[in-house]
mmCIF file of C-alpha atoms in Angstrom:
data_model
loop_
_atom_site.group_PDB
_atom_site.id
_atom_site.type_symbol
_atom_site.label_atom_id
_atom_site.label_comp_id
_atom_site.label_asym_id
_atom_site.label_seq_id
_atom_site.Cartn_x
_atom_site.Cartn_y
_atom_site.Cartn_z
ATOM 1 C CA MET A 1 81.817 125.562 41.562
ATOM 2 C CA LYS A 2 84.457 127.884 42.898
ATOM 3 C CA PHE A 3 87.410 126.870 45.048
ATOM 4 C CA TYR A 4 86.131 128.417 48.284
ATOM 5 C CA GLN A 5 82.799 126.578 47.896
ATOM 6 C CA ARG A 6 84.575 123.243 47.410
ATOM 7 C CA PHE A 7 86.836 124.034 50.356
ATOM 8 C CA ALA A 8 83.795 124.846 52.537
ATOM 9 C CA TYR A 9 82.167 121.490 51.612
ATOM 10 C CA TYR A 10 85.425 119.720 52.396
ATOM 11 C CA LEU A 11 85.683 121.377 55.821
ATOM 12 C CA VAL A 12 82.077 120.531 56.706
ATOM 13 C CA GLY A 13 82.628 116.883 55.787
ATOM 14 C CA PHE A 14 85.943 116.786 57.622
ATOM 15 C CA ILE A 15 84.405 118.196 60.817
ATOM 16 C CA ILE A 16 81.499 115.740 60.677
ATOM 17 C CA GLY A 17 83.951 112.875 60.117
ATOM 18 C CA CYS A 18 86.105 113.965 63.064
ATOM 19 C CA PHE A 19 82.999 114.151 65.233
ATOM 20 C CA PHE A 20 82.015 110.562 64.383
ATOM 21 C CA VAL A 21 85.540 109.230 64.919
ATOM 22 C CA ALA A 22 85.716 110.952 68.312
ATOM 23 C CA LEU A 23 82.274 109.586 69.185
ATOM 24 C CA VAL A 24 83.295 106.027 68.346
ATOM 25 C CA LEU A 25 86.693 106.081 70.079
ATOM 26 C CA THR A 26 85.793 107.889 73.316
ATOM 27 C CA GLY A 27 84.513 105.810 76.168
ATOM 28 C CA LYS A 28 86.212 102.653 74.923
ATOM 29 C CA ASP A 29 89.430 101.194 76.154
ATOM 30 C CA THR A 30 90.978 101.430 72.707
ATOM 31 C CA ARG A 31 94.638 100.588 72.237
ATOM 32 C CA CYS A 32 96.659 100.394 69.061
ATOM 33 C CA ASN A 33 99.118 97.612 69.742
ATOM 34 C CA TYR A 34 100.376 96.658 66.334
ATOM 35 C CA PHE A 35 103.942 95.702 67.187
ATOM 36 C CA PRO A 36 104.714 92.339 68.824
ATOM 37 C CA ASN A 37 106.549 93.903 71.780
ATOM 38 C CA ALA A 38 103.561 96.084 72.701
ATOM 39 C CA ARG A 39 101.096 93.226 72.250
ATOM 40 C CA VAL A 40 103.009 90.862 74.546
ATOM 41 C CA LEU A 41 103.495 93.471 77.271
ATOM 42 C CA ASN A 42 99.840 94.522 77.078
ATOM 43 C CA ASP A 43 98.704 90.895 77.340
ATOM 44 C CA LEU A 44 100.889 90.334 80.412
ATOM 45 C CA ARG A 45 99.690 93.528 82.107
ATOM 46 C CA ASN A 46 96.007 92.755 81.601
ATOM 47 C CA LYS A 47 96.090 89.283 83.183
ATOM 48 C CA PRO A 48 96.130 88.493 86.897
ATOM 49 C CA PHE A 49 99.811 88.668 87.834
ATOM 50 C CA ASN A 50 101.362 86.263 90.351
ATOM 51 C CA TYR A 51 104.876 85.877 91.746
ATOM 52 C CA SER A 52 106.832 82.641 92.155
ATOM 53 C CA ILE A 53 108.664 81.879 95.393
ATOM 54 C CA GLU A 54 112.013 82.860 93.870
ATOM 55 C CA ALA A 55 110.637 86.163 92.549
ATOM 56 C CA SER A 56 109.002 86.939 95.917
ATOM 57 C CA ARG A 57 112.311 86.306 97.663
ATOM 58 C CA LYS A 58 114.132 88.705 95.334
ATOM 59 C CA LEU A 59 111.389 91.335 95.721
ATOM 60 C CA SER A 60 111.998 91.313 99.470
ATOM 61 C CA GLU A 61 115.562 92.527 98.853
ATOM 62 C CA ASP A 62 116.429 96.230 98.719
ATOM 63 C CA TRP A 63 117.509 96.552 95.096
ATOM 64 C CA ILE A 64 114.118 95.977 93.415
ATOM 65 C CA ASP A 65 110.498 96.885 94.004
ATOM 66 C CA THR A 66 107.132 96.084 92.426
ATOM 67 C CA ILE A 67 107.240 99.531 90.786
ATOM 68 C CA ASP A 68 110.296 98.366 88.854
ATOM 69 C CA ILE A 69 108.361 95.279 87.723
ATOM 70 C CA LYS A 70 105.403 97.385 86.571
ATOM 71 C CA ASN A 71 107.687 99.808 84.724
ATOM 72 C CA THR A 72 109.465 96.930 83.000
ATOM 73 C CA LEU A 73 106.123 95.433 81.962
ATOM 74 C CA THR A 74 105.168 98.822 80.528
ATOM 75 C CA TYR A 75 108.381 100.065 78.929
ATOM 76 C CA GLY A 76 110.545 96.928 78.681
ATOM 77 C CA ASP A 77 111.785 95.084 75.616
ATOM 78 C CA VAL A 78 110.820 91.478 74.951
ATOM 79 C CA ASP A 79 113.746 89.324 73.829
ATOM 80 C CA PHE A 80 111.979 87.259 71.183
ATOM 81 C CA ASP A 81 115.053 85.099 70.552
ATOM 82 C CA LYS A 82 114.608 83.596 74.020
ATOM 83 C CA SER A 83 110.829 84.071 74.326
ATOM 84 C CA ASN A 84 107.606 82.470 73.135
ATOM 85 C CA VAL A 85 108.896 79.058 74.191
ATOM 86 C CA ALA A 86 106.558 76.386 75.548
ATOM 87 C CA TYR A 87 107.245 76.123 79.278
ATOM 88 C CA GLU A 88 105.133 74.392 81.979
ATOM 89 C CA LYS A 89 101.854 74.517 80.000
ATOM 90 C CA GLY A 90 102.420 78.178 79.195
ATOM 91 C CA LYS A 91 104.843 80.334 77.243
ATOM 92 C CA LEU A 92 108.028 81.804 78.637
ATOM 93 C CA TYR A 93 108.847 85.438 77.882
ATOM 94 C CA VAL A 94 112.137 87.151 78.688
ATOM 95 C CA ILE A 95 111.726 90.897 79.219
ATOM 96 C CA LEU A 96 114.624 93.333 79.534
ATOM 97 C CA GLY A 97 114.237 96.502 81.589
ATOM 98 C CA GLN A 98 115.779 98.569 84.323
ATOM 99 C CA THR A 99 115.093 99.623 87.863
ATOM 100 C CA ILE A 100 114.658 103.146 89.153
ATOM 101 C CA LYS A 101 118.306 102.985 90.255
ATOM 102 C CA LYS A 102 119.301 102.259 86.612
ATOM 103 C CA ASP A 103 120.267 98.616 87.239
ATOM 104 C CA THR A 104 119.529 96.390 84.260
ATOM 105 C CA ILE A 105 117.095 93.573 85.036
ATOM 106 C CA THR A 106 115.726 90.625 83.137
ATOM 107 C CA LEU A 107 112.287 89.239 83.967
ATOM 108 C CA ARG A 108 111.296 85.671 83.151
ATOM 109 C CA VAL A 109 107.497 85.634 82.908
ATOM 110 C CA ILE A 110 105.375 82.562 82.201
ATOM 111 C CA ASN A 111 102.236 83.465 80.284
ATOM 112 C CA TYR A 112 99.388 81.041 80.938
ATOM 113 C CA PRO A 113 96.005 81.393 79.196
ATOM 114 C CA ASN A 114 94.350 82.846 82.318
ATOM 115 C CA ARG A 115 97.247 84.365 84.317
ATOM 116 C CA ALA A 116 100.872 85.462 84.190
ATOM 117 C CA VAL A 117 103.542 84.359 86.666
ATOM 118 C CA LEU A 118 106.813 86.170 87.314
ATOM 119 C CA ASP A 119 109.206 83.219 87.488
ATOM 120 C CA ASP A 120 112.533 84.933 88.129
ATOM 121 C CA ILE A 121 114.279 88.308 88.276
ATOM 122 C CA ILE A 122 117.869 88.467 87.076
ATOM 123 C CA ARG A 123 119.997 91.472 88.004
ATOM 124 C CA LYS A 124 122.905 92.765 85.965
ATOM 125 C CA GLN A 125 125.268 95.019 87.842
ATOM 126 C CA ARG A 126 126.150 98.428 86.488
ATOM 127 C CA ASN A 127 129.585 98.790 85.014
ATOM 128 C CA THR A 128 131.394 101.063 87.429
ATOM 129 C CA PRO A 129 134.772 102.431 86.392
ATOM 130 C CA GLN A 130 137.626 101.082 88.449
ATOM 131 C CA LYS A 131 140.188 103.388 90.012
ATOM 132 C CA LYS A 132 143.840 102.808 89.210
#
């Protein structure tokens, strides 16, 4: 069998394989969350999300919004040294992120089996250079 014949058989098989993979993966809510950070954030985003009294009070202030919370739960970094700790019949996760105004924030989220609760929002001020 010549090279171009083998190459033609390869291409036909490759196209059929791509068709079946596309058929299987389309229409499903398929995510590839292999890393722990992505798995934790995905789990927190997919549960009903509630706010504690302290978090609601801080959300009523001007410096943070629910968009900042959603962005942090999407693009934030989980601090695993302080996270995955048993806390009030759930697990506490500390997530680092930033607001739209580039202020660094830390979210303390309690992950229960059926819901997630934003326990507290901690703000870190930007380092502004001081004039002499």
